[in-house]
XYZ file of N, CA and C in Angstrom:
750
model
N 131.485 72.824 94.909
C 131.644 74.021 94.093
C 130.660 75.116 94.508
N 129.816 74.729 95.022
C 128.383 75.673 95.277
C 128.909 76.396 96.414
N 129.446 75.498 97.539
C 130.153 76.437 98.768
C 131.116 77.159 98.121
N 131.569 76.952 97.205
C 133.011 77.476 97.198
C 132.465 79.480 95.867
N 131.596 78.709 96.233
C 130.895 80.365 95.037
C 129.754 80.889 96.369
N 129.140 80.637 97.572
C 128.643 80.960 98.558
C 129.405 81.623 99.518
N 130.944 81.396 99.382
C 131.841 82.306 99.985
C 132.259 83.130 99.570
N 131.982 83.664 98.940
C 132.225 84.749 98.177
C 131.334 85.906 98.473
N 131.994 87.029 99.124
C 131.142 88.096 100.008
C 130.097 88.830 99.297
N 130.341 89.196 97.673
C 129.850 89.524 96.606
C 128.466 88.468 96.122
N 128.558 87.669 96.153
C 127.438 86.580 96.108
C 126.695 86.139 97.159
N 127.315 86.761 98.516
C 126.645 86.757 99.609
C 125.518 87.420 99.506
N 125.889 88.825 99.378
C 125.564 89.820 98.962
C 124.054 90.015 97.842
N 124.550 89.289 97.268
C 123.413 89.592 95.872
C 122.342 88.057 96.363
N 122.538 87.158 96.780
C 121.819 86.523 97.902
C 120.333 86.934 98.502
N 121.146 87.612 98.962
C 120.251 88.350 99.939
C 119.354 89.606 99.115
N 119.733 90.210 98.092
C 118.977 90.862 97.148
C 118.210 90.493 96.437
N 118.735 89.172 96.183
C 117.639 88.061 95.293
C 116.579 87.885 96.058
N 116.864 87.440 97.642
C 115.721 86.498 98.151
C 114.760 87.620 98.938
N 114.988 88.859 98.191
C 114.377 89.943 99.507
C 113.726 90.547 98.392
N 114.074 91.101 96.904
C 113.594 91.692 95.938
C 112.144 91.370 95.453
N 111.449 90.087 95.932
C 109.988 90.085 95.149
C 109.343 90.385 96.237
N 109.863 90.335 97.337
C 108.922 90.222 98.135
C 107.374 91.419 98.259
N 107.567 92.511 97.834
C 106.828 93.499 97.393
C 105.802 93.134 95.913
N 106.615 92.135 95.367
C 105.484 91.661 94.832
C 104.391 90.304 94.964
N 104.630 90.257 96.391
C 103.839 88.865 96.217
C 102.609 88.793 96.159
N 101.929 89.673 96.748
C 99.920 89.912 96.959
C 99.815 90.079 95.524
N 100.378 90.844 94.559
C 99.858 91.261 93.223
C 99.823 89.762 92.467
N 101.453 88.925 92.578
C 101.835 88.138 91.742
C 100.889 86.829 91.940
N 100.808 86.664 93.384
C 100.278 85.364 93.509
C 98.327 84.997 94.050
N 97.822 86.243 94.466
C 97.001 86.462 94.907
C 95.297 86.996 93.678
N 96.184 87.604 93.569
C 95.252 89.050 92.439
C 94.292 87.581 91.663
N 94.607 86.530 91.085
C 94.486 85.765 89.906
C 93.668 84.839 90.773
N 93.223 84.440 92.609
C 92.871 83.504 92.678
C 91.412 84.613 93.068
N 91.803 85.901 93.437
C 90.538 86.712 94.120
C 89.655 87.206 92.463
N 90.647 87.338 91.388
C 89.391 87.502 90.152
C 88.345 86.303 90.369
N 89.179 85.152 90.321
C 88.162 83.755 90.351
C 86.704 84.005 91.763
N 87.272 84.469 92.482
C 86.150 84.768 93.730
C 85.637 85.640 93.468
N 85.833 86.515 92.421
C 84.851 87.475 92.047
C 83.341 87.052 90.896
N 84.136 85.930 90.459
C 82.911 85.221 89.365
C 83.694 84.963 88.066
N 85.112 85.752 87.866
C 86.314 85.520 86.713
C 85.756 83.772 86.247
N 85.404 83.282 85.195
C 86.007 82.138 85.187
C 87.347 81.393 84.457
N 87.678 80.263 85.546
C 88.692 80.223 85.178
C 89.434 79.999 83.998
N 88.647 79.555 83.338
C 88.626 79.346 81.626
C 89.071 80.520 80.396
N 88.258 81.530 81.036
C 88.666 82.912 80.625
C 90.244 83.328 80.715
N 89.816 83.227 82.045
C 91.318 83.725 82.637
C 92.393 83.065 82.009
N 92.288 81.593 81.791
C 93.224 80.839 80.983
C 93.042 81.848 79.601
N 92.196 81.973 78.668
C 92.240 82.361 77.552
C 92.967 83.770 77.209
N 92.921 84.567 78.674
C 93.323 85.815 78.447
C 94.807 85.855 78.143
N 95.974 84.618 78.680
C 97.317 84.491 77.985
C 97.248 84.049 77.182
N 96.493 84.010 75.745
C 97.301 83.822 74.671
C 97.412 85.077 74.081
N 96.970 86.419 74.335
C 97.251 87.446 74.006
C 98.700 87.768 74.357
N 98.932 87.124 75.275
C 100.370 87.415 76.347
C 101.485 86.538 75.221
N 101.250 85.889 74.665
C 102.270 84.879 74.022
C 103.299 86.019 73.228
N 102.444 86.221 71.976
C 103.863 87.032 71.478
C 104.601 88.065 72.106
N 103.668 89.031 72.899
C 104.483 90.137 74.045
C 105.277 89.311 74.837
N 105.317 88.035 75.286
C 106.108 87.112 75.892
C 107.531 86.881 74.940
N 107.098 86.601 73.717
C 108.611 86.178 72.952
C 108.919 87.570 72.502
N 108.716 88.785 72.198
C 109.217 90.081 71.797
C 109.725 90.839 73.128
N 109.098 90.645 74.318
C 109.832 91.342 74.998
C 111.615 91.052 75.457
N 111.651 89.934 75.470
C 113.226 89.897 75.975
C 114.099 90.376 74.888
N 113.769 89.710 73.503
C 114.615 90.361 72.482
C 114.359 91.982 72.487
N 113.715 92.764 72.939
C 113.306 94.067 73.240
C 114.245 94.720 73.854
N 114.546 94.003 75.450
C 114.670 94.263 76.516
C 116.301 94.051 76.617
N 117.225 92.641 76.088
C 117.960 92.534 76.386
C 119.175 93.557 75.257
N 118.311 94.509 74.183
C 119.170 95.643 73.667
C 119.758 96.455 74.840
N 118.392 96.568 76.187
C 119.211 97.515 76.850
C 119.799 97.112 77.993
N 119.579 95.818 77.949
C 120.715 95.313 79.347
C 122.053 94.997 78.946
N 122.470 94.859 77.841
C 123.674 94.525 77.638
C 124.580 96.049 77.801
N 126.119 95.606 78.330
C 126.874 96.543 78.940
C 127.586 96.196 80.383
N 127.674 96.942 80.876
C 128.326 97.140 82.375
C 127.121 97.140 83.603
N 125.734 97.939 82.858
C 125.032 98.255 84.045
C 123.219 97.551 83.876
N 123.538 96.225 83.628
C 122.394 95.667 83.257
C 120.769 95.641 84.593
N 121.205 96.133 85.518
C 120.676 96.153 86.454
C 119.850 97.647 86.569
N 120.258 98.676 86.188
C 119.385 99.606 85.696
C 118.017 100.070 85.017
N 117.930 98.888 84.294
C 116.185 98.088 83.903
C 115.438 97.654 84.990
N 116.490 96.747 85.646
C 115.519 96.296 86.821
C 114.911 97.350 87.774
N 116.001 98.523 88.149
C 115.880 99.563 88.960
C 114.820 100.445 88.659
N 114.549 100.710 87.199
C 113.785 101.384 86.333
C 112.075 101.104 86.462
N 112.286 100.079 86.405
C 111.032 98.458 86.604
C 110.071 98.553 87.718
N 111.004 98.595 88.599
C 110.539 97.936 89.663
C 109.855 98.874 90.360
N 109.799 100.687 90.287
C 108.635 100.611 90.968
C 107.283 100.564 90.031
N 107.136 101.005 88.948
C 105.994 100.673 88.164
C 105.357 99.400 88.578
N 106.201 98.010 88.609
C 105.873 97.404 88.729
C 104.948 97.213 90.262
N 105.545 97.827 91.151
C 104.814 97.658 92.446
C 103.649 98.548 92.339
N 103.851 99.754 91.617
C 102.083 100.215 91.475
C 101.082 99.788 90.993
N 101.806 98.718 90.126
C 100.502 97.842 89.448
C 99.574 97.258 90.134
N 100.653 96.792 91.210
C 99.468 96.315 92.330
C 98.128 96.822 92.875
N 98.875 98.492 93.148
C 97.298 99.260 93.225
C 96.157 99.068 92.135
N 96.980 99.150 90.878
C 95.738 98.870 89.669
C 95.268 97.550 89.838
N 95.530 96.500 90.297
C 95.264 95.195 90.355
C 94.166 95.787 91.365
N 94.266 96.365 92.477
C 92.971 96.595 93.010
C 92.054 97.097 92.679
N 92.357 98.228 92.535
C 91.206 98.845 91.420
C 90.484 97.986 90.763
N 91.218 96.948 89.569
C 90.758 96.360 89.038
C 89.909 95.587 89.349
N 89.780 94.668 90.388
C 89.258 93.818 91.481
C 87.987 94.550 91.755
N 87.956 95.591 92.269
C 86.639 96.385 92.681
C 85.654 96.649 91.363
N 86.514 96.951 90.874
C 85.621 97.184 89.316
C 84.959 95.925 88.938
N 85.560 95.182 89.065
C 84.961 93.378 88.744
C 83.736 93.083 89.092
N 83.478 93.523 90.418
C 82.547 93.806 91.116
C 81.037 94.315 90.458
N 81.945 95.643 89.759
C 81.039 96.619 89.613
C 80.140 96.763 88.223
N 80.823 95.826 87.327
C 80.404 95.382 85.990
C 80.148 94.384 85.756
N 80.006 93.707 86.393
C 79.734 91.996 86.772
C 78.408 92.021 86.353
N 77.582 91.131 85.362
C 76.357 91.530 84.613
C 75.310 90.344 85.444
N 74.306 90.529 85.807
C 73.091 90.266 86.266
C 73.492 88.199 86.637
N 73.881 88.138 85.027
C 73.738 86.590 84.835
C 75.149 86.043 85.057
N 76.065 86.653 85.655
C 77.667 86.405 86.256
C 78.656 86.470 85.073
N 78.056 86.920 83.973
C 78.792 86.817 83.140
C 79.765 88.465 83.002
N 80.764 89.265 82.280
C 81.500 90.475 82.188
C 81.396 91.032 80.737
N 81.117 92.097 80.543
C 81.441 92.745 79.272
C 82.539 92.346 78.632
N 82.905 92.913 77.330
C 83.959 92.254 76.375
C 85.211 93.535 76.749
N 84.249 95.072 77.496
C 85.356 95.721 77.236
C 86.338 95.272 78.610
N 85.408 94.924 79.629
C 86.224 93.935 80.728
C 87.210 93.063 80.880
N 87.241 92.494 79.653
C 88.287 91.081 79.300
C 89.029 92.416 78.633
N 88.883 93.204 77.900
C 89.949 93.870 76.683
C 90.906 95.026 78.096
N 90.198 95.402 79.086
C 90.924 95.876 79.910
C 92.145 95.068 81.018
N 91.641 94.130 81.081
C 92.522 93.047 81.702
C 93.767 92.430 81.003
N 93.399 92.742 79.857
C 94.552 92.515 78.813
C 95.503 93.546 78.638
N 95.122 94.546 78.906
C 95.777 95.875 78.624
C 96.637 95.334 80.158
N 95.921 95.850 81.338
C 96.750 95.673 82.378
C 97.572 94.530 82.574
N 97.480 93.173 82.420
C 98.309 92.160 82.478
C 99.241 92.250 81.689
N 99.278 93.178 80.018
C 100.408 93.101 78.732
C 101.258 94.501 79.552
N 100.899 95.224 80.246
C 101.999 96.466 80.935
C 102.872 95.672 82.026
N 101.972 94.657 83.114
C 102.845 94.058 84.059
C 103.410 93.308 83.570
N 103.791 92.191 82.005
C 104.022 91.795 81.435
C 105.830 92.661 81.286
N 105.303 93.375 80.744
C 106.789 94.525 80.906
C 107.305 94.622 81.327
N 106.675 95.094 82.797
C 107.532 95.373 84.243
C 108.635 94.011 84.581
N 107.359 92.585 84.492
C 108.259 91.909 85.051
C 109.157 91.190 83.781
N 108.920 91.451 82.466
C 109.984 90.586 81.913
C 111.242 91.868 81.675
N 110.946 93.055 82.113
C 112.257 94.243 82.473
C 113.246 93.923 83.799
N 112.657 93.250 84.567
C 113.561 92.781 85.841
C 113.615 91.472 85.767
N 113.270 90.554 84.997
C 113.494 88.577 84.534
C 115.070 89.435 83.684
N 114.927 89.777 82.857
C 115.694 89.851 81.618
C 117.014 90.449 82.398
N 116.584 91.984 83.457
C 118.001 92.613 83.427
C 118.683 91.136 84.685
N 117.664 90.637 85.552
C 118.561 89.589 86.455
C 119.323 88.871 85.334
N 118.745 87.905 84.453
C 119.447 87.295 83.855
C 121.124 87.917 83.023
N 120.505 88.943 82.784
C 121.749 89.754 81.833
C 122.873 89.975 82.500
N 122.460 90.291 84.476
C 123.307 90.364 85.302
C 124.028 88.788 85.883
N 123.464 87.791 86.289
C 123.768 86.869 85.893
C 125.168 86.450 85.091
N 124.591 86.463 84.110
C 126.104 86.084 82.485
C 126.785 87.134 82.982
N 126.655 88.308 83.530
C 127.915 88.826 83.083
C 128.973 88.397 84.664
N 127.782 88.665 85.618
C 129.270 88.083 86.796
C 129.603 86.990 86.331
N 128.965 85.384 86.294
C 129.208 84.524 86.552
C 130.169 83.729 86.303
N 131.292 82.993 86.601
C 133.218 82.960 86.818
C 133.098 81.968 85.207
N 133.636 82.520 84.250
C 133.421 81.176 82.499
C 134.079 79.877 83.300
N 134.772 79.524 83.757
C 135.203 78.590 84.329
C 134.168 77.667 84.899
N 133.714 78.093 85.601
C 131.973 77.184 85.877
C 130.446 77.818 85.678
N 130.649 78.230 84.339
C 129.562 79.283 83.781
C 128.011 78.809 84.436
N 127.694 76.978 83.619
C 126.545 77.039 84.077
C 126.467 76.514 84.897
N 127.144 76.196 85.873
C 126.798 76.031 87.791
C 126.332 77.091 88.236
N 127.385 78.517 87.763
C 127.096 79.315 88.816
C 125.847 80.364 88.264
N 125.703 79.758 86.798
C 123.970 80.890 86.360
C 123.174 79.911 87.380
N 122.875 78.534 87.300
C 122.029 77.956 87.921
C 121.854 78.070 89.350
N 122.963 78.358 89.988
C 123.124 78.448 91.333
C 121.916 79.462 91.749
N 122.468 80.639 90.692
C 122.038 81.944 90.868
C 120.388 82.572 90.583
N 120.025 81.415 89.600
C 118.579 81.185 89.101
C 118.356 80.734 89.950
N 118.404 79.837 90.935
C 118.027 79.054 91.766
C 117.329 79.705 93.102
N 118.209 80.601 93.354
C 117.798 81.642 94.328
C 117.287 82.489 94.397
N 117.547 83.132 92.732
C 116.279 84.293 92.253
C 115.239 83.218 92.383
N 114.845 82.302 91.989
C 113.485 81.608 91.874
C 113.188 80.948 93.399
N 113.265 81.142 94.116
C 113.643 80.893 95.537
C 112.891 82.565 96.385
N 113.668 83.734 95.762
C 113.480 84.419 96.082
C 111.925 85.266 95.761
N 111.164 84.484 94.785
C 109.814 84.554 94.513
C 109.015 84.276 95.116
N 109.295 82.533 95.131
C 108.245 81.492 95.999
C 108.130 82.015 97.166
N 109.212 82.423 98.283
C 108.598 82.116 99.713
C 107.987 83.324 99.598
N 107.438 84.696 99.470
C 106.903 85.561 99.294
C 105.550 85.275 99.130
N 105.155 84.735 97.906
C 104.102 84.089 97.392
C 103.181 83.269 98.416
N 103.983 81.988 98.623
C 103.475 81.058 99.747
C 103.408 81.721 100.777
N 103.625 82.700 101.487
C 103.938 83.731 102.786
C 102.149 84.224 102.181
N 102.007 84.691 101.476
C 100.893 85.788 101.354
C 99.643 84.571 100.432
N 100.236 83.822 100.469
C 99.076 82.897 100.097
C 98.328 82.201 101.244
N 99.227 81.846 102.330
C 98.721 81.772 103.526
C 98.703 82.873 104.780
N 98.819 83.867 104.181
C 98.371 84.974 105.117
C 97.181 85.899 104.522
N 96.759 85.622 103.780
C 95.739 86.250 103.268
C 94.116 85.984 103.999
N 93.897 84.887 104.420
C 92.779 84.676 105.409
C 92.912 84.835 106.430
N 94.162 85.149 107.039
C 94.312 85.108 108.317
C 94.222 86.852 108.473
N 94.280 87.730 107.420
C 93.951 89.451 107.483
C 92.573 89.948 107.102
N 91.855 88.673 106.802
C 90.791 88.390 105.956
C 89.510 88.962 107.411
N 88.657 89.917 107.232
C 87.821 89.579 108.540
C 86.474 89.781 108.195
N 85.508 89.057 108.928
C 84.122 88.579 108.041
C 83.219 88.813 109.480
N 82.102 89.156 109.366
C 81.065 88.970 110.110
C 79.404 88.181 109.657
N 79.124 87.559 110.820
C 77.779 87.177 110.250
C 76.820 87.965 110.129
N 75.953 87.841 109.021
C 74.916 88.632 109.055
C 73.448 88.007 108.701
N 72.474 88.491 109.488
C 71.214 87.464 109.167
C 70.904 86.354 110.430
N 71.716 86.077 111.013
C 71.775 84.998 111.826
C 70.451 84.815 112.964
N 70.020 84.093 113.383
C 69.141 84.333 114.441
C 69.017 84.325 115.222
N 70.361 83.847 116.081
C 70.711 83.938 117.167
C 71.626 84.926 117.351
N 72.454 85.587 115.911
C 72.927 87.091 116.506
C 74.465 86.087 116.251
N 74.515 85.213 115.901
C 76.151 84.319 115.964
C 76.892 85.740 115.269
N 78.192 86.907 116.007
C 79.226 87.566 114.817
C 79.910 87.091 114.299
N 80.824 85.823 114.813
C 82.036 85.227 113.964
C 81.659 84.933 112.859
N 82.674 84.546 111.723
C 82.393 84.049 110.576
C 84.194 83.654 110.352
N 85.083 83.656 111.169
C 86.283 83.042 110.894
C 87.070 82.245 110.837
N 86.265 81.091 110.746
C 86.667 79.897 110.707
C 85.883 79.267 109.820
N 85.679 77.726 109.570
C 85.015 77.120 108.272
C 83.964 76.409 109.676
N 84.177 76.032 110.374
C 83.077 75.661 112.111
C 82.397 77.147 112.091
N 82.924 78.749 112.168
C 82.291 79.727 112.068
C 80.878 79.689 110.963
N 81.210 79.575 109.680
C 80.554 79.614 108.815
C 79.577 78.590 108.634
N 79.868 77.811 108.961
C 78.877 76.144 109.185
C 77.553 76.771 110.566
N 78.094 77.864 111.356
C 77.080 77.868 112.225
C 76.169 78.665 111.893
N 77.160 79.501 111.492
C 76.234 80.800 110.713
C 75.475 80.557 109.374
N 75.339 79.308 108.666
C 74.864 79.170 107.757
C 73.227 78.672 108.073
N 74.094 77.301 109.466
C 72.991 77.233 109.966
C 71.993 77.665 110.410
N 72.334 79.097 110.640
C 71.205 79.933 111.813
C 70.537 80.977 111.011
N 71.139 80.762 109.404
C 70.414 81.180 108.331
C 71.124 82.508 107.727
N 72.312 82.765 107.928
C 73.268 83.828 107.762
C 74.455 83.931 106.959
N 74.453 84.822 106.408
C 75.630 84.553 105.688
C 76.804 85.190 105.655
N 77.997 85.122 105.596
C 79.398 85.731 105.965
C 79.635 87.015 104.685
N 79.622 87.801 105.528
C 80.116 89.113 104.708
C 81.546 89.612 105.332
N 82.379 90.054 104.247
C 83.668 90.950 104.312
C 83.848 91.515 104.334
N 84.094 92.374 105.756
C 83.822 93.864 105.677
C 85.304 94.466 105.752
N 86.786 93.675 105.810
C 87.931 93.852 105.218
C 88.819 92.974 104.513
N 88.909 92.893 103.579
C 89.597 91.999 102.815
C 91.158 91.787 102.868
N 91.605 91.192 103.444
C 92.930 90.798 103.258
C 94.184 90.520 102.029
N 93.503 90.736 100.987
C 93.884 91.245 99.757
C 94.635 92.555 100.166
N 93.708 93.483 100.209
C 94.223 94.845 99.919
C 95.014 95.202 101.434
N 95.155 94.568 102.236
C 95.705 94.858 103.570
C 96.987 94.703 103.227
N 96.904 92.847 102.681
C 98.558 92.475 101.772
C 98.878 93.466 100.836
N 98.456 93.582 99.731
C 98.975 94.584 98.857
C 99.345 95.866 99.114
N 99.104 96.512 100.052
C 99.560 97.955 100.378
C 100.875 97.299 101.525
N 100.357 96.518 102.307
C 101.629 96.122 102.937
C 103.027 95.703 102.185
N 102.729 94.969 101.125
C 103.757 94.783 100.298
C 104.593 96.000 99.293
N 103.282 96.525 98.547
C 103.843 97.817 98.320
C 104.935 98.698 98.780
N 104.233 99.199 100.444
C 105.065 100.088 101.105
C 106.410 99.283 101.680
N 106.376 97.729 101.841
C 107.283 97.144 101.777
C 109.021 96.965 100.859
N 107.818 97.378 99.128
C 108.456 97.210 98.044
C 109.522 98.633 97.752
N 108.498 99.574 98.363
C 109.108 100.774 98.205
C 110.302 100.983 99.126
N 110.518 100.465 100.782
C 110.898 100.454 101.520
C 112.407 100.033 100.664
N 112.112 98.524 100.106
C 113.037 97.664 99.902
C 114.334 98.328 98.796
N 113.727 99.153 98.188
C 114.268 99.560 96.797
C 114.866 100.891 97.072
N 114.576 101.301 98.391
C 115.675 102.561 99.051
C 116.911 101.737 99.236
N 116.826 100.762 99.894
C 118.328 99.722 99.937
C 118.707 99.816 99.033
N 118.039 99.485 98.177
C 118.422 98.119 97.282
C 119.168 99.082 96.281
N 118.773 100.634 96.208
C 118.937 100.987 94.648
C 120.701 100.974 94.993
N 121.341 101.744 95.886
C 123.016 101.885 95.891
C 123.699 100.141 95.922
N 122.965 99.593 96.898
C 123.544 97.828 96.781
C 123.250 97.252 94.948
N 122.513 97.749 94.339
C 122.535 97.180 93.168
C 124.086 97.936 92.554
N 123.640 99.023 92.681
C 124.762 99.918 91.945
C 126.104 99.536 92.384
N 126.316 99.286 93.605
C 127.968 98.457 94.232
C 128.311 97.301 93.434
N 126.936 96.797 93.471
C 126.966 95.382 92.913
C 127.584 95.203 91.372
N 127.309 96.138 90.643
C 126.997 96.278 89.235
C 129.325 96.914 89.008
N 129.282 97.629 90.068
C 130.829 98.196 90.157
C 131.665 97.561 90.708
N 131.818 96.085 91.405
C 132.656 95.169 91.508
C 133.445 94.220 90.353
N 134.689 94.562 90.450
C 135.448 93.869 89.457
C 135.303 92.833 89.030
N 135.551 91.935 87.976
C 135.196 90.634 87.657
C 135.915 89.747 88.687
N 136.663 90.329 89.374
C 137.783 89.208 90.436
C 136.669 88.921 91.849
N 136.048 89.572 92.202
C 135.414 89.979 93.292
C 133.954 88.686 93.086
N 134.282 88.430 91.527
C 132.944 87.230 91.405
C 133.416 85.790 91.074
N 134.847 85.439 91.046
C 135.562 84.174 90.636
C 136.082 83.749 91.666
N 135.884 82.229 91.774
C 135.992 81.542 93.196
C 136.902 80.057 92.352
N 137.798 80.730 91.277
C 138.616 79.166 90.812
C 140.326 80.784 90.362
């Protein structure tokens, strides 16, 4: 049944929109949360800071899905999505600032945690405005005849279309990452490898970052995201104007 809804040029189609659409967000989504922790974030905190997120979690879809219902549920997402990719810049910002208020004894001000909340409850928005309109789009192609095969099919690939992004920039992030030694006494520069840092520790030096691979990813993804959503905005809109016949494979 799965081939027989994979042939379908229309689902080809949205396929390939699924598995190409986060990709602009992956440095923000998957990254941002392990570099607070390297900033001194602990992780404990960071856990504590979603339970603020809980009820904006259960109010937004009932929010959200007033305005996806209709013909053109994909218009939220369109709406969404670039806010959502600027957040990323604020995610940097934010990051630097971490830095910059970071108190003597590693500990952060309270208005620090109350700002992180603010910014995580807006991206909160963004992304449950493009969770909600996929889903809304979803139910409405999907053939009643094999309703929940083909939502699952289709979840399957939106959630597909997250991960490899993520894992892509989770392991490319050290590899944009570039460090020099400093202090050393023999003058060792590398510091890019974990044998780098072992020598340079030895020789009494320590690895500084003088470009971070964070923000290399995130603007790359960005201008990526922006790139993506010149496509994407008329292919959504085709997408959204194909007859219900154009999505039934029984």
């Amino acid at each position: 049944m799965a081939l027989r809804i994979f042939h379908l040029p229309s689902v080809q189609i949205l396929c390939v929109f699924l598995l190409t659409c986060k990709v602009g967000f992956a440095a923000a989504d998957s990254v941002t949360g392990l570099k607070l922790l390297e900033a001194g974030v602990h992780r404990e905190n960071l856990a504590l800071l979603a339970i603020p997120m809980v009820p904006i979690q259960i109010l937004l879809p009932l929010i959200i899905s007033k305005h996806t219902a209709g013909r053109s549920p994909l218009d939220i997402f369109l709406k969404a999505y670039a806010p959502r990719l600027l957040l990323g810049l604020v995610f940097m910002l934010v990051l630097k600032w971490t830095y910059l208020v970071k108190n003597p004894d590693g500990t952060f001000p309270f208005y620090y945690y109350a700002v992180i909340v603010l910014v995580y409850a807006v991206h909160q928005v963004t992304v449950y405005c493009i969770f909600v309109s996929l889903m809304a789009f979803f139910a409405r192609v999907s053939d009643p005849a094999i309703g929940g095969t083909y939502m699952t099919l289709l979840n399957t690939i939106c959630n597909l279309g997250g991960n490899w992004p993520a894992t892509t920039a989770l392991w490319m992030v050290d590899s944009l990452t570039f460090k020099s030694c400093v202090g050393a006494s023999q003058g060792w520069p590398l510091c890019s490898s974990k044998e780098d840092l072992e020598t340079c520790t030895s020789q009494g030096g320590t690895c500084k970052t003088y470009i971070d691979g964070y923000n290399i990813e995130m603007v790359l993804c960005i201008l990526l995201g922006f790139l993506w959503l010149l496509y994407a905005r008329r292919r959504a809109h085709w997408l959204q104007s194909l007859p219900q016949s154009a999505w039934k494979c029984t």
